[in-house]
Each structure stands twice: as structure tokens, then as C-alpha cells.
Amino acid sequence: MEKDEFNTLPIGIFDSGVGGLTVYRALHDRLPNEHFVYLGDTARVPYGTKSLATIERYALENSAFLASLGIKMLVVACNTASALALPAMRAHIGLDVVGVIGPGGRKAIEEAKCNDPRIGVIATEATVQSNAYAEAIHRSCASAVVLQSACPLFVPLAEEGWTDEPETFSIAKRYLAEMRKFRPDALVLGCTHYPILRNTIQQTVGKDVKLIDSGEATADEVATLLAEKGLANPNVVHGERKLCDDLDHFYVTDAAERFAHIAERFLGSKPSKLEAIEVYGSDRLAGNRKADLNKHNQ
Ligand code: DGL
């Protein structure tokens, strides 16, 4: 495949389900000339309570499925999969793989704007246990003090659309009690769903705490990487790009209707192109494409 043709390929995005749509939105807003294929592993969500071996296996199957469609880069929108399975995916698919943890951690240090910053991280149980955010933050600033906390109920609350209900505030108050005492300079929203509850989280931790959306930080880093590697799509899209328009293709592993419904709640529109598929065995399918795609990703 010629380089120009390769650059017109879409960017693959995968998540354990619908939450990664917040990352899709950030990428879509930041990169209007790019096309996206999104895979939500709705049959196997949630990842946040599962083990390393299981998350790694799911992540490999998902990334192989997207690679088999023909993509030029993979964005792992799921924080849990980014925290636990990035090295495995990088070793297997032969494409640039961008996770959300590194960009989120770097952005938190940048935004804290002080020496010895205090950084809070809220995420799924698996992400917190992996310590991946604390490691990323300490790579940017060794003297940062980090407090991590799991907030698992935020995921169903966001999907239910209970963004500002009294119940959501009371759960946030309970989860974030220690975080409030810690008084972070910046708080990383280290789970795809948490930006949906941004208002509640901000009001609970206090308005002086800078909230870091890992998806937005990732979109900035993807834009830089595309420019540095000469991978930007040469075809300029004229006119306004709309979220979920027919340039972007969405796949789910189950319950397409529910996905469409929540997509409308998160993004204001349903995907124009949405298909339910099976990813099992995709790691074998992807093998043939890898050699060709590799040429462009040295
Ligand atoms: N997408 C997951 C994450 O960002 C949250 C949902 C899940 O547990 O799968 O960690």
C-alpha cells in the first residue's frame, strides 16, 4: 500500500463499551479530517473488575479485529485496557498504539503548575490496582504525591444518564471524601465514563481542583503523533463534520440498540453506521495485514 493511501485509512478506537465515546468525541473535535472506526466490546463490559489475563486477551482480540479492517493507528480509549494491556497490543499489531494513561498523567503534571504537585486519580478498580497512572505521573514528575481511588458506581450512573441526580451527588461525596481531604491540585478522570459526571465531580472536590480529561489529553497527543510521523489524512473534509456521521463506522460485540441509545445520550446523535460483530479469533485474521501495515510504521 502506498503511503498516501495508508494515510487515508481511519484511526481505530476501542473501548470496553460505550464510555470510549467520550474519547471518540475528543478525537473527532481535534482531528476533523480523520475518519474513525470504533469498537465497543459491549458483550464483555465491564473490564474494570476483571483480571490482567482476561483484559489482555480481550484487548488483543479487539485490536486485531480493528487492524484486520485496515487502520493506520490504534487509540485505546479504555483506561483499564490501556493500564494493563498496552505492551501486549504493541507487540502484536504492528501499528502505533496510543493509550490514555500516559497523556492523562502528563497533562495532570502540566496543569498542576507547581513543584511537588498533589495529583488525584479516580478510575476503575483494575486501573487503580495496576498503579499505571501513578507510574505515568511519576515519570513526568518524580516528586508528585499521588492518591488513587476507585469509583465503580460512576460507570452505571453515567450510562443511566444520572449526571446531576441527588443520588449521584451522595455517591460522589462518599467516594471522594478522602480525595477532598487530600486537596489535589489536579484530579485525573481516569475512566472513560467520568467526564460525563464532570459537574458532580467538580462540585464535590471543589472548584479549585483542575479536572483532567484523559481523552482530551490523548486527542492532543494523537494530533502531534500524526504530524510527527507524517500520517495525517491528506484529504481535507470541507464543511462541518458532525459526530457519528457516515465517515465514522461503529462496531459493537452485543446490544447495538442500547449502544445507539447511550451514544445519543453522550454525544447528541446516534451512529449512522453501526454493526454488531464477533471479535473472537480476530487475532488470526489480523496476521496477514500486519506485514503490509508495518512498512509504514517504522
Ligand atoms: N472503559 C472502562 C475504563 O475506562 C470503564 C468501563 C469498564 O469497566 O469496562 O476503564
mmCIF file of N, CA and C in Angstrom, residues 144-195:
data_model
loop_
_atom_site.group_PDB
_atom_site.id
_atom_site.type_symbol
_atom_site.label_atom_id
_atom_site.label_comp_id
_atom_site.label_asym_id
_atom_site.label_seq_id
_atom_site.Cartn_x
_atom_site.Cartn_y
_atom_site.Cartn_z
ATOM 1 N N ALA A 144 5.894 14.169 42.596
ATOM 2 C CA ALA A 144 4.435 14.307 42.727
ATOM 3 C C ALA A 144 3.915 13.362 43.815
ATOM 4 N N VAL A 145 2.925 13.853 44.562
ATOM 5 C CA VAL A 145 2.261 12.997 45.555
ATOM 6 C C VAL A 145 0.930 12.567 44.930
ATOM 7 N N VAL A 146 0.699 11.257 44.892
ATOM 8 C CA VAL A 146 -0.469 10.748 44.150
ATOM 9 C C VAL A 146 -1.422 9.998 45.089
ATOM 10 N N LEU A 147 -2.707 10.294 44.970
ATOM 11 C CA LEU A 147 -3.728 9.498 45.671
ATOM 12 C C LEU A 147 -4.693 8.941 44.618
ATOM 13 N N GLN A 148 -4.872 7.627 44.632
ATOM 14 C CA GLN A 148 -5.766 6.993 43.656
ATOM 15 C C GLN A 148 -6.983 6.406 44.366
ATOM 16 N N SER A 149 -8.111 6.469 43.678
ATOM 17 C CA SER A 149 -9.319 5.974 44.307
ATOM 18 C C SER A 149 -10.258 5.392 43.235
ATOM 19 N N ALA A 150 -10.840 4.235 43.519
ATOM 20 C CA ALA A 150 -11.753 3.600 42.554
ATOM 21 C C ALA A 150 -13.184 4.069 42.808
ATOM 22 N N CYS A 151 -13.910 4.354 41.734
ATOM 23 C CA CYS A 151 -15.302 4.831 41.854
ATOM 24 C C CYS A 151 -16.191 4.004 40.924
ATOM 25 N N PRO A 152 -16.323 2.693 41.159
ATOM 26 C CA PRO A 152 -17.007 1.824 40.182
ATOM 27 C C PRO A 152 -18.445 2.204 39.859
ATOM 28 N N LEU A 153 -19.186 2.756 40.801
ATOM 29 C CA LEU A 153 -20.602 3.062 40.510
ATOM 30 C C LEU A 153 -20.777 4.238 39.552
ATOM 31 N N PHE A 154 -19.704 4.993 39.324
ATOM 32 C CA PHE A 154 -19.823 6.106 38.366
ATOM 33 C C PHE A 154 -20.141 5.598 36.954
ATOM 34 N N VAL A 155 -19.696 4.355 36.649
ATOM 35 C CA VAL A 155 -19.908 3.824 35.289
ATOM 36 C C VAL A 155 -21.404 3.628 34.996
ATOM 37 N N PRO A 156 -22.131 2.837 35.821
ATOM 38 C CA PRO A 156 -23.578 2.707 35.524
ATOM 39 C C PRO A 156 -24.335 4.023 35.667
ATOM 40 N N LEU A 157 -23.909 4.893 36.573
ATOM 41 C CA LEU A 157 -24.618 6.183 36.723
ATOM 42 C C LEU A 157 -24.507 7.003 35.438
ATOM 43 N N ALA A 158 -23.320 7.019 34.846
ATOM 44 C CA ALA A 158 -23.127 7.779 33.595
ATOM 45 C C ALA A 158 -23.972 7.163 32.482
ATOM 46 N N GLU A 159 -23.966 5.822 32.405
ATOM 47 C CA GLU A 159 -24.732 5.154 31.336
ATOM 48 C C GLU A 159 -26.230 5.375 31.511
ATOM 49 N N GLU A 160 -26.670 5.490 32.751
ATOM 50 C CA GLU A 160 -28.082 5.696 33.049
ATOM 51 C C GLU A 160 -28.497 7.151 32.771
ATOM 52 N N GLY A 161 -27.506 8.002 32.581
ATOM 53 C CA GLY A 161 -27.802 9.426 32.359
ATOM 54 C C GLY A 161 -28.064 10.170 33.658
ATOM 55 N N TRP A 162 -27.709 9.589 34.801
ATOM 56 C CA TRP A 162 -27.934 10.244 36.098
ATOM 57 C C TRP A 162 -26.735 11.146 36.414
ATOM 58 N N THR A 163 -26.613 12.193 35.660
ATOM 59 C CA THR A 163 -25.407 13.022 35.798
ATOM 60 C C THR A 163 -25.490 13.981 36.987
ATOM 61 N N ASP A 164 -26.670 14.503 37.262
ATOM 62 C CA ASP A 164 -26.787 15.504 38.338
ATOM 63 C C ASP A 164 -27.873 15.164 39.349
ATOM 64 N N GLU A 165 -28.162 13.879 39.499
ATOM 65 C CA GLU A 165 -29.209 13.462 40.454
ATOM 66 C C GLU A 165 -28.678 13.557 41.887
ATOM 67 N N PRO A 166 -29.572 13.729 42.867
ATOM 68 C CA PRO A 166 -29.119 13.752 44.274
ATOM 69 C C PRO A 166 -28.381 12.472 44.658
ATOM 70 N N GLU A 167 -28.817 11.310 44.108
ATOM 71 C CA GLU A 167 -28.155 10.032 44.430
ATOM 72 C C GLU A 167 -26.698 10.046 43.938
ATOM 73 N N THR A 168 -26.496 10.650 42.774
ATOM 74 C CA THR A 168 -25.149 10.696 42.199
ATOM 75 C C THR A 168 -24.247 11.566 43.076
ATOM 76 N N PHE A 169 -24.792 12.695 43.530
ATOM 77 C CA PHE A 169 -24.015 13.570 44.428
ATOM 78 C C PHE A 169 -23.655 12.835 45.716
ATOM 79 N N SER A 170 -24.625 12.066 46.233
ATOM 80 C CA SER A 170 -24.328 11.434 47.526
ATOM 81 C C SER A 170 -23.292 10.316 47.354
ATOM 82 N N ILE A 171 -23.343 9.592 46.219
ATOM 83 C CA ILE A 171 -22.320 8.557 45.960
ATOM 84 C C ILE A 171 -20.951 9.223 45.750
ATOM 85 N N ALA A 172 -20.951 10.332 45.005
ATOM 86 C CA ALA A 172 -19.691 11.045 44.747
ATOM 87 C C ALA A 172 -19.086 11.538 46.065
ATOM 88 N N LYS A 173 -19.938 12.025 46.950
ATOM 89 C CA LYS A 173 -19.469 12.539 48.242
ATOM 90 C C LYS A 173 -18.772 11.437 49.040
ATOM 91 N N ARG A 174 -19.372 10.254 48.970
ATOM 92 C CA ARG A 174 -18.806 9.129 49.718
ATOM 93 C C ARG A 174 -17.485 8.656 49.091
ATOM 94 N N TYR A 175 -17.484 8.469 47.756
ATOM 95 C CA TYR A 175 -16.268 8.018 47.078
ATOM 96 C C TYR A 175 -15.120 9.030 47.221
ATOM 97 N N LEU A 176 -15.480 10.308 47.204
ATOM 98 C CA LEU A 176 -14.433 11.334 47.082
ATOM 99 C C LEU A 176 -14.084 12.008 48.416
ATOM 100 N N ALA A 177 -14.561 11.423 49.519
ATOM 101 C CA ALA A 177 -14.311 12.038 50.832
ATOM 102 C C ALA A 177 -12.805 12.160 51.116
ATOM 103 N N GLU A 178 -12.078 11.071 50.870
ATOM 104 C CA GLU A 178 -10.630 11.084 51.130
ATOM 105 C C GLU A 178 -9.924 12.039 50.165
ATOM 106 N N MET A 179 -10.426 12.054 48.917
ATOM 107 C CA MET A 179 -9.835 12.931 47.889
ATOM 108 C C MET A 179 -9.990 14.401 48.289
ATOM 109 N N ARG A 180 -11.137 14.747 48.850
ATOM 110 C CA ARG A 180 -11.362 16.138 49.280
ATOM 111 C C ARG A 180 -10.358 16.533 50.367
ATOM 112 N N LYS A 181 -10.120 15.598 51.285
ATOM 113 C CA LYS A 181 -9.155 15.883 52.361
ATOM 114 C C LYS A 181 -7.740 16.008 51.792
ATOM 115 N N PHE A 182 -7.453 15.226 50.772
ATOM 116 C CA PHE A 182 -6.127 15.211 50.132
ATOM 117 C C PHE A 182 -5.833 16.545 49.426
ATOM 118 N N ARG A 183 -6.872 17.214 48.990
ATOM 119 C CA ARG A 183 -6.799 18.511 48.301
ATOM 120 C C ARG A 183 -5.810 18.488 47.117
ATOM 121 N N PRO A 184 -6.176 17.728 46.064
ATOM 122 C CA PRO A 184 -5.270 17.658 44.909
ATOM 123 C C PRO A 184 -5.226 18.977 44.128
ATOM 124 N N ASP A 185 -4.070 19.217 43.481
ATOM 125 C CA ASP A 185 -4.000 20.361 42.545
ATOM 126 C C ASP A 185 -4.746 19.996 41.264
ATOM 127 N N ALA A 186 -4.604 18.727 40.865
ATOM 128 C CA ALA A 186 -5.313 18.254 39.661
ATOM 129 C C ALA A 186 -5.859 16.860 39.936
ATOM 130 N N LEU A 187 -7.004 16.573 39.334
ATOM 131 C CA LEU A 187 -7.641 15.259 39.511
ATOM 132 C C LEU A 187 -7.871 14.644 38.131
ATOM 133 N N VAL A 188 -7.254 13.471 37.897
ATOM 134 C CA VAL A 188 -7.393 12.807 36.598
ATOM 135 C C VAL A 188 -8.686 11.996 36.571
ATOM 136 N N LEU A 189 -9.502 12.255 35.555
ATOM 137 C CA LEU A 189 -10.710 11.449 35.331
ATOM 138 C C LEU A 189 -10.241 10.219 34.548
ATOM 139 N N GLY A 190 -9.797 9.202 35.294
ATOM 140 C CA GLY A 190 -9.097 8.071 34.686
ATOM 141 C C GLY A 190 -9.996 6.923 34.279
ATOM 142 N N CYS A 191 -11.173 7.238 33.826
ATOM 143 C CA CYS A 191 -12.110 6.224 33.322
ATOM 144 C C CYS A 191 -12.954 6.925 32.270
ATOM 145 N N THR A 192 -13.236 6.204 31.185
ATOM 146 C CA THR A 192 -13.949 6.795 30.048
ATOM 147 C C THR A 192 -15.256 7.489 30.429
ATOM 148 N N HIS A 193 -15.947 6.949 31.441
ATOM 149 C CA HIS A 193 -17.279 7.468 31.776
ATOM 150 C C HIS A 193 -17.258 8.732 32.628
ATOM 151 N N TYR A 194 -16.154 8.975 33.312
ATOM 152 C CA TYR A 194 -16.181 10.028 34.323
ATOM 153 C C TYR A 194 -16.371 11.447 33.773
ATOM 154 N N PRO A 195 -15.897 11.748 32.546
ATOM 155 C CA PRO A 195 -16.179 13.100 32.021
ATOM 156 C C PRO A 195 -17.682 13.410 31.934
#
